[in-house]
Coordinates of C-alpha atoms in Angstrom, one line a residue:
X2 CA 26.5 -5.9 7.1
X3 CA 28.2 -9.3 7.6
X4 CA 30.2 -10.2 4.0
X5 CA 28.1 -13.7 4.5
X6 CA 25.1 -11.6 3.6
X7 CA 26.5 -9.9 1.3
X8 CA 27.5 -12.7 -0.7
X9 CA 24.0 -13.9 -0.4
X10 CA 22.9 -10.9 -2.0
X11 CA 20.0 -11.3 -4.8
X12 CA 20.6 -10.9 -7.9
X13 CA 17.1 -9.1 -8.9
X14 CA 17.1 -6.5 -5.9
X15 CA 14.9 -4.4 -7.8
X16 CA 12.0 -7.0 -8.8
X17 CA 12.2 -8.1 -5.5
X18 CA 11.3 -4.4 -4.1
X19 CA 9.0 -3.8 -6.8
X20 CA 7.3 -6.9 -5.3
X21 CA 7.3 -6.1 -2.1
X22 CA 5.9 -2.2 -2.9
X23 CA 2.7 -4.0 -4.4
X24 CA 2.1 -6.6 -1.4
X25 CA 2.5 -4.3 1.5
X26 CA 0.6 -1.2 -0.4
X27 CA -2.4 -4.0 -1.0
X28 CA -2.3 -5.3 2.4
X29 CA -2.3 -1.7 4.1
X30 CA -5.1 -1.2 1.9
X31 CA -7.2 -3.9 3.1
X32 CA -6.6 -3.3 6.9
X33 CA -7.5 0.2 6.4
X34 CA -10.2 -0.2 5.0
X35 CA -12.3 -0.6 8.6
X36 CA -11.7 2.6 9.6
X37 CA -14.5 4.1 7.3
X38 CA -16.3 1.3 6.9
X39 CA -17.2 0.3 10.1
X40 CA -20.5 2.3 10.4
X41 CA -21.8 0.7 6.8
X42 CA -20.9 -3.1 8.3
X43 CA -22.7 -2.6 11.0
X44 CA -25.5 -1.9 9.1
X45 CA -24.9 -4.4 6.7
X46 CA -24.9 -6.9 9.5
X47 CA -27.5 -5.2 11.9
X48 CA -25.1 -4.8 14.9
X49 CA -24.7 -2.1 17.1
X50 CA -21.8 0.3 17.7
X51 CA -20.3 -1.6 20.6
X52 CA -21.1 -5.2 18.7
X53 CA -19.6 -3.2 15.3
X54 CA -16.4 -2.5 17.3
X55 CA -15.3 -6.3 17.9
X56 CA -14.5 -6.0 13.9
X57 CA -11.6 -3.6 14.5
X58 CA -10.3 -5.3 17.7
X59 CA -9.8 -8.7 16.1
X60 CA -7.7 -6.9 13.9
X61 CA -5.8 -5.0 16.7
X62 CA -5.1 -8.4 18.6
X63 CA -3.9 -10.5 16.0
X64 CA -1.5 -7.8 14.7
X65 CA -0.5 -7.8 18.6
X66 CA -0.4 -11.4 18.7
X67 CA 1.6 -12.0 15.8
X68 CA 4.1 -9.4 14.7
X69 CA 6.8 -10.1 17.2
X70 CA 6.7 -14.0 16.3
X71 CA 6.5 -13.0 12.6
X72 CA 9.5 -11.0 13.2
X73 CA 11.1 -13.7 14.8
X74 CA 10.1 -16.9 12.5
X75 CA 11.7 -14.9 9.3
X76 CA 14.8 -14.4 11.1
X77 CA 15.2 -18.8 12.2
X78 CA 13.5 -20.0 9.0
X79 CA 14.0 -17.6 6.4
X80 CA 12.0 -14.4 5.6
X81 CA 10.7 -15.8 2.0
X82 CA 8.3 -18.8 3.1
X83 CA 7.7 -16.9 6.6
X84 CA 6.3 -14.0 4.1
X85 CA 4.3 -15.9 1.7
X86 CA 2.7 -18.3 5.1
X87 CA 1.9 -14.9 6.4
X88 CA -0.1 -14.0 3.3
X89 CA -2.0 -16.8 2.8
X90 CA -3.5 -16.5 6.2
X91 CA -4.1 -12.6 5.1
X92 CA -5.7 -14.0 1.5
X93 CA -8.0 -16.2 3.5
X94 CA -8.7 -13.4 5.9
X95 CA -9.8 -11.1 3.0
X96 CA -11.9 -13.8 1.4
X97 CA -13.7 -14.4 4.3
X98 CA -14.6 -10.5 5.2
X99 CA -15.5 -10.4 1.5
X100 CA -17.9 -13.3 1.5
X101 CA -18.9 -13.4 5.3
X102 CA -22.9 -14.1 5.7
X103 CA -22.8 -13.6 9.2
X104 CA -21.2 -10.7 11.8
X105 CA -18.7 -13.6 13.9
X106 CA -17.4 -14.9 10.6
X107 CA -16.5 -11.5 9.0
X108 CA -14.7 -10.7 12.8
X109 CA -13.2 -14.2 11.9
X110 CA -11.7 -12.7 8.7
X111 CA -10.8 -9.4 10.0
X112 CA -8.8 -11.7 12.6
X113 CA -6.8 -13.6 10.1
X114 CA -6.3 -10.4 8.2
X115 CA -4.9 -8.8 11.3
X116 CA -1.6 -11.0 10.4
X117 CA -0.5 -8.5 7.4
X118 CA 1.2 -6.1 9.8
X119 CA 3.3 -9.1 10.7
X120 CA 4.8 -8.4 6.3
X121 CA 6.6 -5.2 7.8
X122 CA 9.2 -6.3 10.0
X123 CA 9.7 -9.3 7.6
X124 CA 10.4 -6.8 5.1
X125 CA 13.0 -5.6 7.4
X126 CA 14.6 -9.0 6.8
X127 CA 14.6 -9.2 3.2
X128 CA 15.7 -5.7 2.6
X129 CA 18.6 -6.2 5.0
X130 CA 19.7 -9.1 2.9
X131 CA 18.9 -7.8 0.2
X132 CA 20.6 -4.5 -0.1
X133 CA 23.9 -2.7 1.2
X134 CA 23.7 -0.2 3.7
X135 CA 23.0 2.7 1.7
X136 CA 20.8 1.1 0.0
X137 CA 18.8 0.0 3.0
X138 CA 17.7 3.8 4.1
X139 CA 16.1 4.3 0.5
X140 CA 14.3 0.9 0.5
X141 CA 12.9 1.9 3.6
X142 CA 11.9 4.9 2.3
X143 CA 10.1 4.1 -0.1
X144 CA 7.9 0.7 2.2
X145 CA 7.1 3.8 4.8
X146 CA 6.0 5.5 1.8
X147 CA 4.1 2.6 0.3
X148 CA 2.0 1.9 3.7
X149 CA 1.2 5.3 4.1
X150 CA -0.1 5.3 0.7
X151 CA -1.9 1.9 0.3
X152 CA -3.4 2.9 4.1
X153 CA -4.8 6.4 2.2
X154 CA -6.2 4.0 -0.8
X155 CA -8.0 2.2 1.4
X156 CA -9.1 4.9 3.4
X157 CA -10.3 6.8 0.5
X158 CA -11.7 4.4 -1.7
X159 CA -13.3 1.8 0.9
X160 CA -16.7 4.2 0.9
X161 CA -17.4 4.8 -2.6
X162 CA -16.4 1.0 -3.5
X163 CA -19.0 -0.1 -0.6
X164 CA -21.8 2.2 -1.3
X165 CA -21.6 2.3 -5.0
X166 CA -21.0 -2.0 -5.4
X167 CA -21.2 -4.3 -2.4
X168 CA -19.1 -4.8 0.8
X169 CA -17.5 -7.9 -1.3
X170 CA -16.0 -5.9 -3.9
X171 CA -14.8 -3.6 -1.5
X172 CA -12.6 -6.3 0.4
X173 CA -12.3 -7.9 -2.8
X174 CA -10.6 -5.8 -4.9
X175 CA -7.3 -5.5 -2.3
X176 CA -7.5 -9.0 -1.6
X177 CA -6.7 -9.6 -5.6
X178 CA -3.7 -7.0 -5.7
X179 CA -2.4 -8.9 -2.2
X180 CA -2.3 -12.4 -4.1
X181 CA -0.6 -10.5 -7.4
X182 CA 2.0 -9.0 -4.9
X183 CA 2.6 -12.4 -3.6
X184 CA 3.0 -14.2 -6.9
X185 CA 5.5 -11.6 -8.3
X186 CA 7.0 -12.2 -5.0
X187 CA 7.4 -15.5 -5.2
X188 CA 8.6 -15.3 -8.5
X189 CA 11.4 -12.7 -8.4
X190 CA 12.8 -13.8 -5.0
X191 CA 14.6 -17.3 -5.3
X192 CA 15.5 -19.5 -2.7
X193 CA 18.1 -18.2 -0.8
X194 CA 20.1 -20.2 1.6
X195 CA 21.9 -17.4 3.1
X196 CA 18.0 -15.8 4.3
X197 CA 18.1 -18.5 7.0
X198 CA 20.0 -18.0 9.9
X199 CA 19.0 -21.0 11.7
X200 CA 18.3 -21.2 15.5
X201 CA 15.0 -22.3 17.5
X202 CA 11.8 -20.3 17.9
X203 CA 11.4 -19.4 21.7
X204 CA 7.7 -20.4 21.9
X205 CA 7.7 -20.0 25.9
X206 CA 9.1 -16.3 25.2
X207 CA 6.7 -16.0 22.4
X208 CA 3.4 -16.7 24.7
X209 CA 4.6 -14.6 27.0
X210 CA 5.6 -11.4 25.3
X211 CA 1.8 -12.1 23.8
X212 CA 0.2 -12.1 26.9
X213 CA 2.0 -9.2 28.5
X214 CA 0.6 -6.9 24.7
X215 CA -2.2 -8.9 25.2
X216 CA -3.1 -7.7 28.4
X217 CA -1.5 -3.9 27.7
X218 CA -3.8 -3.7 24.8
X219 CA -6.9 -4.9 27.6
X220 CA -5.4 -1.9 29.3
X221 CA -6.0 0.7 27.0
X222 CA -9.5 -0.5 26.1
X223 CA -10.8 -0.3 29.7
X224 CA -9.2 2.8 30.4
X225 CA -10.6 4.2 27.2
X226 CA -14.2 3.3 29.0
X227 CA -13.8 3.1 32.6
X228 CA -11.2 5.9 33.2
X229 CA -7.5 5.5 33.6
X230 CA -7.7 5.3 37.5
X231 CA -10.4 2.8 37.5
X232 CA -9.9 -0.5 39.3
X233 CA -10.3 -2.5 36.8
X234 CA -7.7 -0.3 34.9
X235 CA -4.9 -0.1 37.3
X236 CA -5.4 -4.0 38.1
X237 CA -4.5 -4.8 34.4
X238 CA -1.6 -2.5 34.1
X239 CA -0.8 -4.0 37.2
X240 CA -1.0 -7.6 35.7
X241 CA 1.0 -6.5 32.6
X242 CA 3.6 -5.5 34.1
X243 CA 3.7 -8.8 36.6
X244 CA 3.5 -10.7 32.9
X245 CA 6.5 -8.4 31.5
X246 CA 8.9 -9.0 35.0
X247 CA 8.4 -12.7 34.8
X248 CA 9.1 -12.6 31.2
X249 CA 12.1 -10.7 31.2
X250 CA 13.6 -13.1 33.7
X251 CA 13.0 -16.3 31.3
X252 CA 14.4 -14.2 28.6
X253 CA 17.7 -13.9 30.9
X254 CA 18.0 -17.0 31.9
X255 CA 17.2 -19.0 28.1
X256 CA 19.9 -19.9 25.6
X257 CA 17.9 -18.6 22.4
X258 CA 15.1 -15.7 23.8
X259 CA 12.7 -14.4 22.0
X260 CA 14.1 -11.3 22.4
X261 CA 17.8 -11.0 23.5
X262 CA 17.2 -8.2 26.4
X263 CA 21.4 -7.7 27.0
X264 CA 20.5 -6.5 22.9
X265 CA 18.3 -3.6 23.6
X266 CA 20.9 -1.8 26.6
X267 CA 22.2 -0.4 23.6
X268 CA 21.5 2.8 23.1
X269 CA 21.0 2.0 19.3
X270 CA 17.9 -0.3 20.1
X271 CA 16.6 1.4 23.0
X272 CA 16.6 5.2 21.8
X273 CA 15.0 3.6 18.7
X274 CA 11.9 1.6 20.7
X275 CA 11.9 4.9 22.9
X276 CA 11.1 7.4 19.7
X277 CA 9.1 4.9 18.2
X278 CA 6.9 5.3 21.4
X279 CA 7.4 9.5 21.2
X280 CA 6.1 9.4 17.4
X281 CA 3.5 6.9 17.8
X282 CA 2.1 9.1 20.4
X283 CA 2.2 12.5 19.2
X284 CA 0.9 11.1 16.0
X285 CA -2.1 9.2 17.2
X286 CA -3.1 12.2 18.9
X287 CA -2.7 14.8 16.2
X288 CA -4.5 12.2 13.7
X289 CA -7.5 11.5 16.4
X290 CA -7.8 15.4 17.3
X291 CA -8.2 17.0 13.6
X292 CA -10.9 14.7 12.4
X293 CA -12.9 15.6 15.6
X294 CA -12.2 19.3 15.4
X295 CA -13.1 19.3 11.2
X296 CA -16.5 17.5 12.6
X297 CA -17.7 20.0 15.3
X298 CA -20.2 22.6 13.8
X299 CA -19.1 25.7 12.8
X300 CA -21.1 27.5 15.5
X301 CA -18.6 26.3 17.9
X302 CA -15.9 29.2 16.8
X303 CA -13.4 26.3 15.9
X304 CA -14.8 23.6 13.8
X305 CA -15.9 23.5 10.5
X306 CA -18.5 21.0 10.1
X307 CA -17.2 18.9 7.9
X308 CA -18.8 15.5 6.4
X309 CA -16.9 12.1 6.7
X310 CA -16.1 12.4 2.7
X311 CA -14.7 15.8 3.4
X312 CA -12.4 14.8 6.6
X313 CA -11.1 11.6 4.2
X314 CA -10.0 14.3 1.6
X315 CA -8.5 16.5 4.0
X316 CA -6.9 13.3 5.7
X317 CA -5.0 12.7 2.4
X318 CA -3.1 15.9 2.6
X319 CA -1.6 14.3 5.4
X320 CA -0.4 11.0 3.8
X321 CA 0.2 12.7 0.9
X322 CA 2.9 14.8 3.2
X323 CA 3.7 11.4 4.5
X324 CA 4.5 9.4 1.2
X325 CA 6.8 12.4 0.1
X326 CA 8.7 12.5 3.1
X327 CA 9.5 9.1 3.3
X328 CA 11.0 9.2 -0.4
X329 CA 12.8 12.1 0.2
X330 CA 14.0 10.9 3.9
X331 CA 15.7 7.8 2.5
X332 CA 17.1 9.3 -0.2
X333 CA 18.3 12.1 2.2
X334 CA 19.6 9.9 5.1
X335 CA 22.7 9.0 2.9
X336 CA 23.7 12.6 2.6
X337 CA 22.8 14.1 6.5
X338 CA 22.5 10.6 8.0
X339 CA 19.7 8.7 9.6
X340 CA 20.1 10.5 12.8
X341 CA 19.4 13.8 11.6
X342 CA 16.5 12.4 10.2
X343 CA 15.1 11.0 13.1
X344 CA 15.8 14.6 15.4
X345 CA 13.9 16.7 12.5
X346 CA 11.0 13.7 12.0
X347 CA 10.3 14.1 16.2
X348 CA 10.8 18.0 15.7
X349 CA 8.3 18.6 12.9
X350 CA 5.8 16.1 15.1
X351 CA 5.9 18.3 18.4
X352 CA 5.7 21.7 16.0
X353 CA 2.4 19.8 14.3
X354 CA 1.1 19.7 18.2
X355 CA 2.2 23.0 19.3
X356 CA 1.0 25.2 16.2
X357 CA -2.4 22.8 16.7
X358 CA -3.1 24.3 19.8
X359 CA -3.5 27.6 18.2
X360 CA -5.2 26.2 14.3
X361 CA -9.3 27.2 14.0
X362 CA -8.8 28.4 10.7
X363 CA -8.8 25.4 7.4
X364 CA -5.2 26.5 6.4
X365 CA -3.7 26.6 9.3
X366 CA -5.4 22.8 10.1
X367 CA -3.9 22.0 6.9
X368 CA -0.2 22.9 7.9
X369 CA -0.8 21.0 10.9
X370 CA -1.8 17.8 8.7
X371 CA 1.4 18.6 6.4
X372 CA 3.8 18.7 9.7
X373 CA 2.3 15.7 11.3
X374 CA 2.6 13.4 8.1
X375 CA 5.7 14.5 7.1
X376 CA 7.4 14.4 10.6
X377 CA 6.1 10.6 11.5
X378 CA 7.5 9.6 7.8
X379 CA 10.6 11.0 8.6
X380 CA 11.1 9.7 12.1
X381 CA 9.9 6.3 11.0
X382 CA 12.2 5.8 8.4
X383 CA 14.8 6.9 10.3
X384 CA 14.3 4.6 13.2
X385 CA 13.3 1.6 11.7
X386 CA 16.6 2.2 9.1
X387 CA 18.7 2.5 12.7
X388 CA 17.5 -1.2 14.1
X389 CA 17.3 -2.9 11.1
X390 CA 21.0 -1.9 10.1
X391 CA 22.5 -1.9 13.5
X392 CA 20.6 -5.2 14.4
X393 CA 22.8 -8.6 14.4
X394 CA 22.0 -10.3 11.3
X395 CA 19.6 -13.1 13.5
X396 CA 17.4 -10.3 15.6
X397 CA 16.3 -8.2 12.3
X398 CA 12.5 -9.4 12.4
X399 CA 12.0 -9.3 16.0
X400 CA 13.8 -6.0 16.2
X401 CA 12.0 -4.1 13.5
X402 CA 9.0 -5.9 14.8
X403 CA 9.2 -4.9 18.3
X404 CA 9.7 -0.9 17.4
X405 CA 6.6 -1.5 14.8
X406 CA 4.8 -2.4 18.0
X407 CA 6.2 0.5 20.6
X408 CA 5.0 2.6 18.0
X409 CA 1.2 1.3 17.9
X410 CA 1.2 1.6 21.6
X411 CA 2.3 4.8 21.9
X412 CA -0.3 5.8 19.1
X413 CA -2.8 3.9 21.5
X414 CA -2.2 5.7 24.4
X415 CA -1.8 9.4 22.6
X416 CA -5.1 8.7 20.9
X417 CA -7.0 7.4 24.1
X418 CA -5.5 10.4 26.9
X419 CA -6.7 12.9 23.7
X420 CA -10.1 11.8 23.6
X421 CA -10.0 11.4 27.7
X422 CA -9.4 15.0 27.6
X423 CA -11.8 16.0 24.6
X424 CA -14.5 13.9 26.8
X425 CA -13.5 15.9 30.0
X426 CA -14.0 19.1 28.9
X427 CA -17.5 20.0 26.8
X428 CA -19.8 22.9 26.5
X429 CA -23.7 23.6 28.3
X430 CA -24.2 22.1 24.5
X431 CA -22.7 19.0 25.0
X432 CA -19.9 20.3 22.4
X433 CA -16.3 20.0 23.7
X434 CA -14.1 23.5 24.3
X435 CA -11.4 24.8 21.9
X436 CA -9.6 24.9 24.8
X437 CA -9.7 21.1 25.4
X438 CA -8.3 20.8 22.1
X439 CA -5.8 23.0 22.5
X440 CA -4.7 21.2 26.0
X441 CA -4.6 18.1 23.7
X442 CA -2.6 19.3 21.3
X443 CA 0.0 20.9 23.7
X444 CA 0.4 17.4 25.5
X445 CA 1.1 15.8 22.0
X446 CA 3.4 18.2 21.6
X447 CA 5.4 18.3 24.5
X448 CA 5.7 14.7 24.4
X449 CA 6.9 15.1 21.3
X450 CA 9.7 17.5 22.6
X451 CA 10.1 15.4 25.1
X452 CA 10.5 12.8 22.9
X453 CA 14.1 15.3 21.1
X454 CA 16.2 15.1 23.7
X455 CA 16.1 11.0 23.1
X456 CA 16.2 11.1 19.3
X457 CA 19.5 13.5 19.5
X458 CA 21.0 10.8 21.4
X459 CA 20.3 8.3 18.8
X460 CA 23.3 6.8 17.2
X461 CA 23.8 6.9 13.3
X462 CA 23.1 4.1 11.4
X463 CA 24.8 0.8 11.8
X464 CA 26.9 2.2 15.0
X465 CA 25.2 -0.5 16.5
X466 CA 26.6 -3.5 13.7
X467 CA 30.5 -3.5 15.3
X468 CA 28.8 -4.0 19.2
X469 CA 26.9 -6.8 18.0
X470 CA 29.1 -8.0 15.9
X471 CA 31.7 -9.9 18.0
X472 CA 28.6 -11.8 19.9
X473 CA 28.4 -15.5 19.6
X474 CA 25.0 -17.1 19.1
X475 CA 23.7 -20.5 20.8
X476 CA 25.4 -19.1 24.4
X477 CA 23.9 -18.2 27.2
X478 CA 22.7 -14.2 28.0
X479 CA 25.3 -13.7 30.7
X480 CA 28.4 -15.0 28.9
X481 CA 27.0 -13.0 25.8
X482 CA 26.5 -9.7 27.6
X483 CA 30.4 -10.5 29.3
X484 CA 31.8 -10.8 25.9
X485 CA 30.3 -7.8 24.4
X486 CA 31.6 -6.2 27.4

């Protein structure tokens, strides 16, 4: 960390996390609450399942649309009014689903709302200038912990709220806590000159990186209905990646990209978006695969029956696994470092896959829940404490924000070739095979192991910061890749 930043220090670090804690906690509750509730709002609204499903991808393209930029706008204009902008939109967002007469509005809110996951890689950039080093791997820590937990809140609660008061209380009640998080916020953060680096917004980069997730995340939903070879199917990937080529060549040839691509050769920034990836996957799949299994009648030999209350219970051994680990992993990256971290995070996530090949019985689906939330708390902290610290002091929000995103991809695709194989694979009952599961789980898992040999490759913490530190901002890519040379 630059002594410019350092000197720009706050002087209430603690408030300001304490802040922080509350807003993202509230705001992971309110987007999770979809997951469970979906079934009940289409009911409420009298829309079918395939109408019901728009709700929950307005949410996934907005958050597509807008965490990079996000990213990006707190590290030109400053992370403090980029944070509180961004949570007005998700206020009005969370008022609108609560109060929405109609199906298209309430898709309207969960639009708007889809802007919170855009708070995280802001964080990045208040924490960064806000805390040393050290102190940075336990703050981190602690906001994997606190998303993990408010997402489990939401989860939880979201049911009981809706069926035992109204759909408005259920959205709300976070909506409240997301406005007290941003007050406190506002209140215990001061201006700080030194949170603006300065520098232009690369809107032309910004569009484009967009359209390429935009049309990535198009790719996923047909394959998930039309097959992975289907024409429509290979003919976006194939667009995507005609999106991603021309856009990496703009980036090359601007003065100020979006995202400086001589940046991520590094080994720091690219083992970090390539475990982010690893992780997302193994996790998605684990996470789609258990609930399924829990579900399937007992007659089966494997599942357990298990009502929708029952699996959210279950669920919360998981996160609970999760918020512990990603305490104790912050705390613990100071005395093993954030590289160790990251190898045993990816190691307990392939051993949840392997030993889920094998799990029929309830405790032995519980140690799988146990491995899998405390492995993706581990490897997240680690990674996103690895390209936060060894990011230059102007790429912290994109950075952060573009591993945030490799990580919901790869949980994308885990989750969608799991259920490809679940749906391959079924009985004369129309029940799918243990051994469908089992083929599911091995793939997460060897991914996952996969996955090791890149996380042991991963540089510590902040090896990245003396790389990055002798490059000169406002010059060109080439003469900027030369000097770092």
């Amino acid at each position: 960390m630059t002594t410019e930043s350092i000197s720009g220090h706050q002087q209430r670090p603690v408030a300001t996390i304490a802040s922080l804690t509350l807003l993202i906690a509230a705001v992971a509750a309110l987007e999770s609450i979809i997951v469970p509730a979906l079934p009940l709002i289409q009911r409420d609204f009298g829309v079918t399942a395939d109408v019901g499903a728009l709700a929950s991808v307005a949410l996934t393209l907005s958050t597509v649309l807008v965490t990079p930029m996000a990213g990006r706008i707190a590290d030109v204009y400053g992370a403090r009014p980029t944070l509180l902008a961004i949570t007005t939109i998700v206020v009005l967002g969370g008022s609108v689903s609560a109060l929405a007469t109609i199906f298209p509005l309430f898709v309207l809110g969960q639009f708007l709302q889809g802007f919170g996951l855009g708070l995280l890689p802001v964080s990045f950039v208040v924490l960064r200038r806000t805390l040393s080093s050290e102190q940075l791997k336990t703050a981190t820590g602690l906001l994997g912990a606190v998303v993990v937990a408010g997402g489990a809140l939401g989860v939880v609660l979201a049911g009981p709220v809706a069926e035992n008061v109204s759909r408005t209380a259920m959205y709300a009640v976070p909506t409240a806590f997301v406005i007290l998080g941003a007050i406190a916020f506002a209140v215990s953060t001061p201006r700080d000159r030194m949170s603006k680096v300065g520098g232009r917004l690369d809107w032309p980069g910004a569009g484009g990186l967009a359209l390429g997730l935009l049309t990535l995340t198009a790719w996923l939903a047909s394959a998930s209905s039309n097959g992975w070879g289907a024409p429509t199917s290979m003919l976006l990937v194939l667009a995507a990646a005609t999106v991603f080529t021309i856009w990496a060549r703009y980036q090359g040839r601007t003065n100020e990209p979006m995202v400086d691509l001589t940046m991520m050769r590094h080994r720091s920034m690219w083992s970090a978006v390539v475990v982010g990836v690893v992780f997302g996957f193994t996790y998605g799949a684990v996470v789609y695969l258990l609930p399924q299994q829990l579900a399937a009648p007992e007659e089966s030999g494997f599942g357990r029956g298990a009502s929708t209350s029952a699996i959210g219970i279950l669920l919360c051994i998981g996160y609970g696994a999760a918020v512990i680990a990603s305490v104790i992993s912050g705390k613990l990256a100071q005395r093993v470092g954030t590289k160790a971290i990251a190898v045993a995070g990816v190691a307990l996530l392939g051993l949840s896959g392997a030993v889920g090949v094998f799990a029929t019985t309830m405790w032995q689906i519980v140690v799988v829940l146990i491995l899998a939330g405390t492995g993706v708390a581990a490897a997240s902290t680690a990674v996103f404490v690895i390209s936060a610290d060894s990011a230059p002091a102007d790429r912290v929000g994109v950075t952060t924000a573009i591993v945030t995103i490799a990580r919901s991809l790869g949980s994308a695709v885990g989750t969608q070739i799991a259920a490809g194989i679940i749906a391959s694979a079924t009985s004369s009952g129309g029940l799918p095979r243990h051994s469908a599961f089992a083929t599911a789980f091995g793939v997460a898992a060897i991914v996952a192991f996969v996955g090791l040999v890149v996380a042991v490759t991963m540089p510590r913490a902040g090896a990245g910061a003396t790389m990055f530190s002798g490059r000169r901002p406002r010059r060109s890519p080439r003469l900027r890749a030369s000097s770092s040379r």
